[in-house]
Amino acid sequence: MSVGMIILGFVIGIIILLILVTIHEFAHFIIAKLAGAYVYEFAIGFGPKLFSWGKKETKYSLRLIPFGGYVYIASELADPPKGREDEVIPEHRKMENIKRWKKMLFIVAGAIMNFFIAVFIFTILFASLGHKPNDMTYWGATYSPQGVAYQAFQGTPNITEVNQEIVILDYWLGTDKTQIEQAALDYNNCLAQGNDNCVDSPGVTVSHLSKNNQIPDYTTTVYNFIDVLKKQYDKNPEHNDAIVFRIRTVNAHQQFSGPLLEPTITSAVAFDQTKGVYTVGIAAPNRIFTSTWQGYSYGWKETFTQSVSILKSFGLLFTGQWGQLSGPVGIAKTMSSILDNGAVPFFLYVAMLSANLFVLNLIPIPPLDGYKFLETAVEGTIISGKKINGRYKMWYYRKDEVKLAQAKIKYEEINPNWHLPNKTKLIINITGAVLFILLFIGITIKDIFF
């Protein structure tokens, strides 16, 4: 890859990340405005201000560091912007005094927007293409013309085209082609007679990918090959093994059909001894959709799948596997390699990023939106508990006028906008922000130098 392509990928990666975060923050901004909050500023990026516009209540700015953005709302926890200290802010428009349900909607608005961006991209792509490219959870494989699998299939009767409809059920390895072909035929004939307890021939290495006549997916297939072929290569110093496949064809409905309705044994094909490793030449297949609706609905499923995947990555923090985590720089580097593969992988990656941002922002750790939502929910629960307790006491003392009057006074003193002490909030949020910044710096250093 050329230096120019790497730089282009880096720039596009940063721009895409900035766009996704800006849309996220814009959703916060719109809900804040609809909720009646006093918004000082809507900023794209962080750090020093490059330029700004707007003369009324809200100013809009573009800042130097393109890794995010923010909505600056009047609050008891934050000082007003420089030069705006004298503005009189109505108390009911400060963040703490906005109705709680509006505040909670404001908090999750950005994450919800990222979710729907991912849904939009996934559903449009899958419905229009009719397939999901490179799906490791689907059956079959894409076979390289230079691979031994392709060569073996090409010489098999009834096969006019080698495509992903061909599924590998089992395979045999050994140095004697005649021996492994006979072992495969014996096993296949045994199964054809309805025998469920067929025994493998001695002296050959065999691996059964299909269990209970189920169609194996690509993940099962490829990891089995990686494991078994490496062991076979290391075991034989001559590296002169051959392979025989037991195959079958499958249609888009995942049913056995086509020219190979019954399992078929291929001829033995020798591995290429010059590669230094045994490979069969397979890659992930396309997940085929039989209708536009199926592609559309799978787009929703893919959004949820990619959303949850970020939780697995986040869990790597607690196992010390930092190498698999990526920040903005890592995303930009990945974008460089994806640009060579065309528009579809590019947009799929953008959708994956947006789905990741959806869940990442909902993790209940300060200063993420998930923590703010949890904090607001806890405050609301405490207030609701006080009100329920107050109503119960008024009912309990309904026949005692003095105690009933006291209970009513206490009930009316309950502040519907009560919140956790500001000092507590500041300590929690500042601590979380510092840790988050340190994590960001650490991942960025890893992405650049390692």
Short mmCIF file of C-alpha atoms in Angstrom, two decimals:
data_model
loop_
_atom_site.label_atom_id
_atom_site.label_comp_id
_atom_site.label_asym_id
_atom_site.label_seq_id
_atom_site.Cartn_x
_atom_site.Cartn_y
_atom_site.Cartn_z
CA MET A 1 0.00 0.00 0.00
CA SER A 2 1.36 3.41 -0.99
CA VAL A 3 2.11 6.17 1.51
CA GLY A 4 -0.50 8.33 -0.20
CA MET A 5 -3.17 5.66 0.32
CA ILE A 6 -2.25 5.34 3.99
CA ILE A 7 -2.53 9.10 4.48
CA LEU A 8 -5.84 9.19 2.58
CA GLY A 9 -7.21 6.36 4.70
CA PHE A 10 -6.10 8.12 7.86
CA VAL A 11 -7.79 11.38 6.83
CA ILE A 12 -11.01 9.65 5.76
CA GLY A 13 -11.05 7.61 8.98
CA ILE A 14 -10.80 10.75 11.10
CA ILE A 15 -13.50 12.46 9.02
CA ILE A 16 -15.88 9.49 9.32
CA LEU A 17 -15.35 9.28 13.08
CA LEU A 18 -15.92 13.03 13.38
CA ILE A 19 -19.14 12.80 11.33
CA LEU A 20 -20.50 9.95 13.47
CA VAL A 21 -19.71 11.77 16.71
CA THR A 22 -21.10 15.06 15.35
CA ILE A 23 -24.40 13.37 14.44
CA HIS A 24 -24.40 11.83 17.92
CA GLU A 25 -23.94 15.23 19.55
CA PHE A 26 -26.46 16.87 17.21
CA ALA A 27 -29.10 14.45 18.50
CA HIS A 28 -28.27 15.58 22.05
CA PHE A 29 -28.52 19.19 20.88
CA ILE A 30 -31.95 18.80 19.25
CA ILE A 31 -33.46 17.07 22.29
CA ALA A 32 -31.91 19.68 24.62
CA LYS A 33 -33.56 22.44 22.59
CA LEU A 34 -36.91 20.64 22.54
CA ALA A 35 -36.66 20.09 26.31
CA GLY A 36 -36.20 23.83 26.86
CA ALA A 37 -32.62 23.64 28.16
CA TYR A 38 -30.39 26.72 27.85
CA VAL A 39 -27.68 25.69 25.37
CA TYR A 40 -24.58 27.88 25.39
CA GLU A 41 -22.74 26.12 22.59
CA PHE A 42 -22.77 23.26 20.11
CA ALA A 43 -19.15 22.34 19.37
CA ILE A 44 -17.65 20.07 16.73
CA GLY A 45 -14.31 18.80 18.05
CA PHE A 46 -12.39 19.71 21.21
CA GLY A 47 -9.60 22.09 22.15
CA PRO A 48 -8.92 25.60 20.84
CA LYS A 49 -11.69 27.22 18.84
CA LEU A 50 -10.97 27.61 15.11
CA PHE A 51 -14.05 29.71 14.39
CA SER A 52 -17.62 30.12 15.60
CA TRP A 53 -20.90 31.66 14.54
CA GLY A 54 -24.27 32.52 16.05
CA LYS A 55 -25.36 35.68 17.89
CA LYS A 56 -28.29 34.53 19.99
CA GLU A 57 -28.46 32.11 22.90
CA THR A 58 -26.54 29.27 21.21
CA LYS A 59 -23.20 29.63 19.48
CA TYR A 60 -21.78 27.03 17.08
CA SER A 61 -18.06 26.32 16.89
CA LEU A 62 -15.49 24.20 15.09
CA ARG A 63 -12.51 23.22 17.24
CA LEU A 64 -9.00 21.99 16.59
CA ILE A 65 -9.04 18.36 17.80
CA PRO A 66 -11.45 16.34 15.59
CA PHE A 67 -12.12 13.53 18.09
CA GLY A 68 -15.63 14.34 19.26
CA GLY A 69 -17.77 17.28 20.20
CA TYR A 70 -20.10 18.48 22.92
CA VAL A 71 -23.28 20.34 23.82
CA TYR A 72 -22.62 23.03 26.46
CA ILE A 73 -25.76 23.41 28.61
CA ALA A 74 -26.32 25.79 31.53
CA SER A 75 -25.85 23.87 34.78
CA GLU A 76 -25.08 24.32 38.44
CA LEU A 77 -22.11 21.99 37.94
CA ALA A 78 -20.37 24.08 35.29
CA ASP A 79 -19.35 27.72 35.01
CA PRO A 80 -20.72 29.70 32.05
CA PRO A 81 -18.42 30.27 29.05
CA LYS A 82 -15.92 33.09 29.23
CA GLY A 83 -17.58 36.40 28.46
CA ARG A 84 -21.09 35.13 29.24
CA GLU A 85 -20.95 35.26 33.03
CA ASP A 86 -23.50 38.09 33.19
CA GLU A 87 -26.23 36.28 31.28
CA VAL A 88 -29.30 35.65 33.42
CA ILE A 89 -30.33 32.01 33.03
CA PRO A 90 -33.86 31.06 34.15
CA GLU A 91 -33.60 28.35 36.80
CA HIS A 92 -36.06 26.07 35.02
CA ARG A 93 -33.77 26.01 31.96
CA LYS A 94 -30.73 24.68 33.82
CA MET A 95 -29.94 21.02 33.29
CA GLU A 96 -30.70 20.04 36.88
CA ASN A 97 -34.23 21.47 36.67
CA ILE A 98 -35.32 19.96 33.35
CA LYS A 99 -38.03 17.33 33.80
CA ARG A 100 -36.36 14.05 34.54
CA TRP A 101 -37.86 12.11 31.63
CA LYS A 102 -36.73 14.83 29.23
CA LYS A 103 -33.26 14.72 30.74
CA MET A 104 -33.09 10.94 30.30
CA LEU A 105 -34.23 11.24 26.69
CA PHE A 106 -31.57 13.90 26.11
CA ILE A 107 -28.90 11.59 27.55
CA VAL A 108 -29.69 8.59 25.31
CA ALA A 109 -30.52 10.60 22.16
CA GLY A 110 -26.98 10.46 20.78
CA ALA A 111 -26.63 6.71 21.26
CA ILE A 112 -30.04 6.10 19.69
CA MET A 113 -29.01 8.18 16.68
CA ASN A 114 -25.87 6.06 16.24
CA PHE A 115 -28.02 2.93 16.42
CA PHE A 116 -30.31 4.09 13.63
CA ILE A 117 -27.39 5.18 11.45
CA ALA A 118 -26.06 1.61 11.70
CA VAL A 119 -29.51 0.15 10.99
CA PHE A 120 -29.92 2.41 7.97
CA ILE A 121 -26.59 1.44 6.41
CA PHE A 122 -26.85 -2.30 7.14
CA THR A 123 -30.44 -2.65 5.93
CA ILE A 124 -29.91 -0.63 2.74
CA LEU A 125 -26.76 -2.56 1.82
CA PHE A 126 -28.10 -6.04 2.55
CA ALA A 127 -31.48 -5.43 0.91
CA SER A 128 -29.93 -3.95 -2.24
CA LEU A 129 -27.01 -6.39 -2.59
CA GLY A 130 -28.99 -9.50 -1.73
CA HIS A 131 -26.15 -10.77 0.43
CA LYS A 132 -23.81 -9.94 3.30
CA PRO A 133 -20.17 -10.11 2.16
CA ASN A 134 -17.59 -12.25 3.98
CA ASP A 135 -19.80 -13.74 6.68
CA MET A 136 -17.85 -16.20 8.82
CA THR A 137 -21.03 -17.48 10.49
CA TYR A 138 -22.52 -18.66 7.18
CA TRP A 139 -22.04 -22.06 5.51
CA GLY A 140 -19.76 -22.80 2.57
CA ALA A 141 -16.72 -20.80 1.49
CA THR A 142 -15.20 -18.82 -1.33
CA TYR A 143 -12.62 -21.06 -3.00
CA SER A 144 -9.39 -19.72 -4.50
CA PRO A 145 -8.58 -21.17 -7.97
CA GLN A 146 -5.00 -21.71 -6.74
CA GLY A 147 -6.11 -23.74 -3.70
CA VAL A 148 -6.24 -27.53 -3.39
CA ALA A 149 -9.97 -27.43 -2.56
CA TYR A 150 -10.79 -25.71 -5.86
CA GLN A 151 -8.60 -28.17 -7.78
CA ALA A 152 -10.24 -31.16 -6.11
CA PHE A 153 -13.77 -29.89 -6.75
CA GLN A 154 -13.02 -29.02 -10.38
CA GLY A 155 -12.19 -32.64 -11.14
CA THR A 156 -15.38 -33.98 -9.54
CA PRO A 157 -18.19 -35.27 -11.83
CA ASN A 158 -21.40 -33.16 -11.99
CA ILE A 159 -19.64 -29.99 -10.83
CA THR A 160 -19.60 -27.41 -13.63
CA GLU A 161 -18.82 -24.40 -11.42
CA VAL A 162 -16.90 -24.16 -8.16
CA ASN A 163 -18.82 -21.75 -5.92
CA GLN A 164 -19.83 -21.32 -2.29
CA GLU A 165 -22.75 -23.74 -2.67
CA ILE A 166 -20.19 -26.52 -2.23
CA VAL A 167 -19.82 -27.46 1.43
CA ILE A 168 -16.98 -29.54 2.86
CA LEU A 169 -18.40 -32.19 5.19
CA ASP A 170 -15.23 -34.19 5.96
CA TYR A 171 -11.65 -34.54 4.73
CA TRP A 172 -8.82 -37.10 4.85
CA LEU A 173 -5.05 -36.48 4.91
CA GLY A 174 -2.13 -38.75 4.11
CA THR A 175 0.87 -39.41 1.88
CA ASP A 176 -0.75 -42.30 -0.04
CA LYS A 177 -3.42 -40.89 -2.37
CA THR A 178 -4.97 -44.28 -3.06
CA GLN A 179 -5.21 -45.06 0.65
CA ILE A 180 -6.97 -41.82 1.64
CA GLU A 181 -9.33 -42.00 -1.36
CA GLN A 182 -10.33 -45.53 -0.35
CA ALA A 183 -10.74 -44.50 3.30
CA ALA A 184 -13.06 -41.69 2.23
CA LEU A 185 -15.08 -43.97 -0.07
CA ASP A 186 -15.46 -46.62 2.65
CA TYR A 187 -16.71 -44.04 5.12
CA ASN A 188 -19.14 -42.53 2.61
CA ASN A 189 -20.51 -45.95 1.60
CA CYS A 190 -20.98 -46.86 5.25
CA LEU A 191 -23.06 -43.73 5.85
CA ALA A 192 -25.05 -44.34 2.65
CA GLN A 193 -26.17 -47.68 4.10
CA GLY A 194 -27.73 -45.86 7.06
CA ASN A 195 -25.04 -46.81 9.55
CA ASP A 196 -24.56 -44.12 12.21
CA ASN A 197 -21.52 -45.81 13.76
CA CYS A 198 -19.08 -45.80 10.87
CA VAL A 199 -15.44 -46.32 11.85
CA ASP A 200 -12.57 -44.39 10.25
CA SER A 201 -9.85 -46.34 8.48
CA PRO A 202 -6.56 -46.62 10.40
CA GLY A 203 -3.40 -44.97 9.16
CA VAL A 204 -4.95 -41.76 7.83
CA THR A 205 -5.81 -38.43 9.42
CA VAL A 206 -9.51 -37.63 9.17
CA SER A 207 -11.60 -34.68 10.33
CA HIS A 208 -15.40 -34.61 10.35
CA LEU A 209 -16.76 -31.07 10.03
CA SER A 210 -20.42 -32.08 9.73
CA LYS A 211 -22.01 -33.35 12.93
CA ASN A 212 -25.36 -35.20 12.78
CA ASN A 213 -25.71 -34.29 9.10
CA GLN A 214 -25.70 -30.57 9.96
CA ILE A 215 -24.22 -28.03 7.56
CA PRO A 216 -20.96 -26.69 9.08
CA ASP A 217 -20.48 -22.92 9.06
CA TYR A 218 -17.34 -21.24 7.78
CA THR A 219 -15.93 -20.48 11.24
CA THR A 220 -16.08 -24.17 12.19
CA THR A 221 -14.49 -25.12 8.88
CA VAL A 222 -11.63 -22.64 8.76
CA TYR A 223 -10.49 -23.05 12.36
CA ASN A 224 -10.59 -26.82 11.98
CA PHE A 225 -8.34 -26.57 8.92
CA ILE A 226 -5.94 -24.20 10.68
CA ASP A 227 -5.54 -26.61 13.59
CA VAL A 228 -5.46 -29.96 11.78
CA LEU A 229 -3.34 -28.89 8.79
CA LYS A 230 -0.68 -27.34 11.02
CA LYS A 231 -0.42 -30.55 13.07
CA GLN A 232 -0.21 -32.65 9.89
CA TYR A 233 2.47 -30.41 8.40
CA ASP A 234 4.58 -30.54 11.57
CA LYS A 235 4.11 -34.31 11.87
CA ASN A 236 5.39 -35.10 8.37
CA PRO A 237 8.96 -33.82 7.75
CA GLU A 238 8.62 -34.66 4.03
CA HIS A 239 5.56 -32.37 3.71
CA ASN A 240 4.19 -34.54 0.90
CA ASP A 241 0.62 -35.03 2.10
CA ALA A 242 -2.48 -35.03 -0.09
CA ILE A 243 -6.11 -34.35 0.80
CA VAL A 244 -9.49 -35.84 -0.13
CA PHE A 245 -12.79 -34.06 0.51
CA ARG A 246 -16.30 -35.34 1.12
CA ILE A 247 -18.59 -32.62 -0.23
CA ARG A 248 -22.19 -31.74 -0.95
CA THR A 249 -24.04 -28.79 -2.52
CA VAL A 250 -26.40 -26.58 -0.53
CA ASN A 251 -28.95 -24.04 -1.79
CA ALA A 252 -29.78 -20.59 -0.39
CA HIS A 253 -32.39 -22.16 1.90
CA GLN A 254 -29.60 -24.20 3.54
CA GLN A 255 -30.94 -27.44 2.12
CA PHE A 256 -28.87 -30.14 0.44
CA SER A 257 -29.65 -29.96 -3.28
CA GLY A 258 -28.15 -29.30 -6.71
CA PRO A 259 -25.81 -31.56 -8.70
CA LEU A 260 -24.45 -33.13 -5.50
CA LEU A 261 -27.68 -34.06 -3.78
CA GLU A 262 -25.82 -36.96 -2.18
CA PRO A 263 -22.36 -36.62 -0.59
CA THR A 264 -19.50 -37.07 -3.07
CA ILE A 265 -15.84 -37.98 -2.61
CA THR A 266 -13.25 -35.95 -4.56
CA SER A 267 -9.98 -37.19 -5.98
CA ALA A 268 -6.88 -36.72 -3.86
CA VAL A 269 -4.88 -33.54 -4.47
CA ALA A 270 -1.35 -32.95 -3.14
CA PHE A 271 -0.50 -29.81 -1.17
CA ASP A 272 1.90 -27.22 -2.55
CA GLN A 273 5.21 -27.98 -0.82
CA THR A 274 6.69 -24.54 -1.56
CA LYS A 275 4.40 -22.54 0.74
CA GLY A 276 5.91 -23.72 4.02
CA VAL A 277 2.44 -24.57 5.33
CA TYR A 278 -0.61 -26.54 4.25
CA THR A 279 -3.54 -24.42 3.03
CA VAL A 280 -6.75 -25.33 1.19
CA GLY A 281 -7.49 -21.88 -0.26
CA ILE A 282 -10.78 -20.83 1.32
CA ALA A 283 -12.20 -17.46 2.36
CA ALA A 284 -15.40 -16.36 4.08
CA PRO A 285 -18.58 -16.77 1.96
CA ASN A 286 -21.39 -14.33 1.28
CA ARG A 287 -24.56 -14.76 3.32
CA ILE A 288 -27.28 -15.10 0.69
CA PHE A 289 -30.71 -13.50 1.23
CA THR A 290 -33.62 -15.05 -0.63
CA SER A 291 -35.68 -11.85 -0.54
CA THR A 292 -35.33 -8.11 -0.04
CA TRP A 293 -37.23 -8.39 3.23
CA GLN A 294 -34.80 -11.01 4.54
CA GLY A 295 -31.88 -8.72 3.75
CA TYR A 296 -33.63 -5.79 5.43
CA SER A 297 -34.46 -7.75 8.59
CA TYR A 298 -30.93 -9.14 8.79
CA GLY A 299 -29.67 -5.56 8.79
CA TRP A 300 -31.38 -5.08 12.16
CA LYS A 301 -29.89 -8.32 13.47
CA GLU A 302 -26.42 -7.29 12.28
CA THR A 303 -26.78 -3.96 14.09
CA PHE A 304 -27.48 -5.73 17.38
CA THR A 305 -24.64 -8.21 16.75
CA GLN A 306 -22.09 -5.47 16.06
CA SER A 307 -23.39 -3.43 19.01
CA VAL A 308 -22.76 -6.26 21.45
CA SER A 309 -19.30 -6.92 19.99
CA ILE A 310 -17.97 -3.72 21.58
CA LEU A 311 -18.72 -5.18 25.02
CA LYS A 312 -16.37 -8.07 24.26
CA SER A 313 -13.68 -5.58 23.25
CA PHE A 314 -14.31 -3.53 26.37
CA GLY A 315 -13.86 -6.67 28.44
CA LEU A 316 -10.30 -6.95 27.08
CA LEU A 317 -9.38 -4.07 29.40
CA PHE A 318 -9.81 -6.40 32.35
CA THR A 319 -7.77 -9.24 30.83
CA GLY A 320 -4.79 -7.16 29.75
CA GLN A 321 -5.34 -7.81 26.00
CA TRP A 322 -4.72 -4.23 24.92
CA GLY A 323 -3.44 -5.30 21.53
CA GLN A 324 -6.98 -5.91 20.26
CA LEU A 325 -8.30 -2.49 21.30
CA SER A 326 -8.36 0.43 18.86
CA GLY A 327 -8.87 4.16 19.22
CA PRO A 328 -9.29 6.86 16.57
CA VAL A 329 -5.78 6.27 15.19
CA GLY A 330 -6.36 2.52 14.98
CA ILE A 331 -9.68 3.14 13.23
CA ALA A 332 -7.97 5.43 10.73
CA LYS A 333 -5.28 2.79 10.04
CA THR A 334 -7.96 0.15 9.48
CA MET A 335 -9.75 2.51 7.12
CA SER A 336 -6.58 2.72 5.01
CA SER A 337 -6.68 -1.01 4.29
CA ILE A 338 -10.45 -1.09 3.74
CA LEU A 339 -10.38 1.62 1.05
CA ASP A 340 -8.59 -0.79 -1.31
CA ASN A 341 -11.54 -3.21 -1.12
CA GLY A 342 -14.25 -0.95 -2.52
CA ALA A 343 -17.33 0.91 -1.33
CA VAL A 344 -19.25 -1.97 0.29
CA PRO A 345 -16.59 -2.91 2.92
CA PHE A 346 -16.14 0.82 3.59
CA PHE A 347 -19.82 1.41 4.40
CA LEU A 348 -20.05 -1.84 6.39
CA TYR A 349 -17.15 -0.63 8.52
CA VAL A 350 -18.83 2.75 9.04
CA ALA A 351 -22.03 0.97 10.12
CA MET A 352 -20.03 -1.21 12.52
CA LEU A 353 -18.39 1.88 14.04
CA SER A 354 -21.78 3.53 14.53
CA ALA A 355 -23.20 0.38 16.16
CA ASN A 356 -20.16 0.26 18.45
CA LEU A 357 -20.64 3.91 19.44
CA PHE A 358 -24.27 3.12 20.29
CA VAL A 359 -23.36 0.61 23.00
CA LEU A 360 -20.08 2.24 24.06
CA ASN A 361 -21.91 5.41 25.04
CA LEU A 362 -24.44 3.44 27.09
CA ILE A 363 -21.83 1.73 29.28
CA PRO A 364 -22.52 3.05 32.83
CA ILE A 365 -19.04 4.46 33.45
CA PRO A 366 -18.35 8.20 33.87
CA PRO A 367 -18.15 10.32 31.80
CA LEU A 368 -20.14 8.25 29.27
CA ASP A 369 -23.84 8.79 28.64
CA GLY A 370 -24.66 5.45 30.25
CA TYR A 371 -23.43 6.69 33.62
CA LYS A 372 -25.39 9.94 33.32
CA PHE A 373 -28.50 7.93 32.51
CA LEU A 374 -27.91 5.66 35.51
CA GLU A 375 -27.30 8.67 37.76
CA THR A 376 -30.54 10.31 36.61
CA ALA A 377 -32.45 7.05 37.02
CA VAL A 378 -31.15 6.62 40.58
CA GLU A 379 -32.17 10.18 41.46
CA GLY A 380 -35.61 9.58 39.99
CA THR A 381 -35.97 6.31 41.90
CA ILE A 382 -35.08 8.01 45.19
CA ILE A 383 -37.62 10.78 44.56
CA SER A 384 -40.29 8.24 43.61
CA GLY A 385 -39.52 6.27 46.76
CA LYS A 386 -39.94 9.38 48.92
CA LYS A 387 -43.25 10.19 47.25
CA ILE A 388 -44.58 6.66 47.66
CA ASN A 389 -43.54 6.69 51.30
CA GLY A 390 -45.22 10.10 51.77
CA ARG A 391 -48.47 8.93 50.19
CA TYR A 392 -48.45 5.80 52.34
CA LYS A 393 -48.04 7.87 55.52
CA MET A 394 -50.92 10.17 54.51
CA TRP A 395 -53.11 7.11 53.97
CA TYR A 396 -51.94 5.50 57.21
CA TYR A 397 -52.67 8.65 59.29
CA ARG A 398 -55.91 9.49 57.46
CA LYS A 399 -57.89 9.24 60.71
CA ASP A 400 -55.42 11.29 62.77
CA GLU A 401 -55.78 14.94 61.71
CA VAL A 402 -52.57 16.14 63.42
CA LYS A 403 -50.30 13.43 62.02
CA LEU A 404 -52.05 13.64 58.66
CA ALA A 405 -51.28 17.37 58.48
CA GLN A 406 -47.62 16.69 59.37
CA ALA A 407 -47.42 13.98 56.71
CA LYS A 408 -48.88 16.37 54.11
CA ILE A 409 -46.32 19.05 54.98
CA LYS A 410 -43.43 16.58 54.63
CA TYR A 411 -44.85 15.32 51.34
CA GLU A 412 -45.12 18.84 49.92
CA GLU A 413 -41.51 19.53 50.97
CA ILE A 414 -40.24 16.79 48.67
CA ASN A 415 -38.25 18.47 45.90
CA PRO A 416 -39.15 16.86 42.55
CA ASN A 417 -35.83 18.10 41.13
CA TRP A 418 -33.69 16.66 43.94
CA HIS A 419 -30.35 15.34 42.76
CA LEU A 420 -27.19 13.89 44.23
CA PRO A 421 -24.87 16.46 45.86
CA ASN A 422 -22.98 18.50 43.29
CA LYS A 423 -19.66 17.79 45.01
CA THR A 424 -20.24 14.05 44.72
CA LYS A 425 -21.13 14.39 41.05
CA LEU A 426 -18.04 16.46 40.35
CA ILE A 427 -15.70 14.00 42.04
CA ILE A 428 -17.20 11.02 40.19
CA ASN A 429 -17.24 12.72 36.78
CA ILE A 430 -13.76 14.25 37.06
CA THR A 431 -12.29 10.93 38.18
CA GLY A 432 -14.00 9.13 35.32
CA ALA A 433 -12.92 11.76 32.80
CA VAL A 434 -9.27 11.55 33.90
CA LEU A 435 -9.26 7.75 33.66
CA PHE A 436 -10.97 7.91 30.28
CA ILE A 437 -8.41 10.41 28.95
CA LEU A 438 -5.55 8.23 30.21
CA LEU A 439 -7.12 5.21 28.52
CA PHE A 440 -7.54 7.20 25.31
CA ILE A 441 -3.89 8.30 25.40
CA GLY A 442 -2.70 4.76 26.12
CA ILE A 443 -4.65 3.23 23.22
CA THR A 444 -3.52 6.02 20.88
CA ILE A 445 0.15 5.41 21.78
CA LYS A 446 -0.38 1.69 21.17
CA ASP A 447 -2.01 2.36 17.78
CA ILE A 448 0.84 4.64 16.67
CA PHE A 449 3.93 2.82 17.93
CA PHE A 450 2.97 -0.86 18.31
#
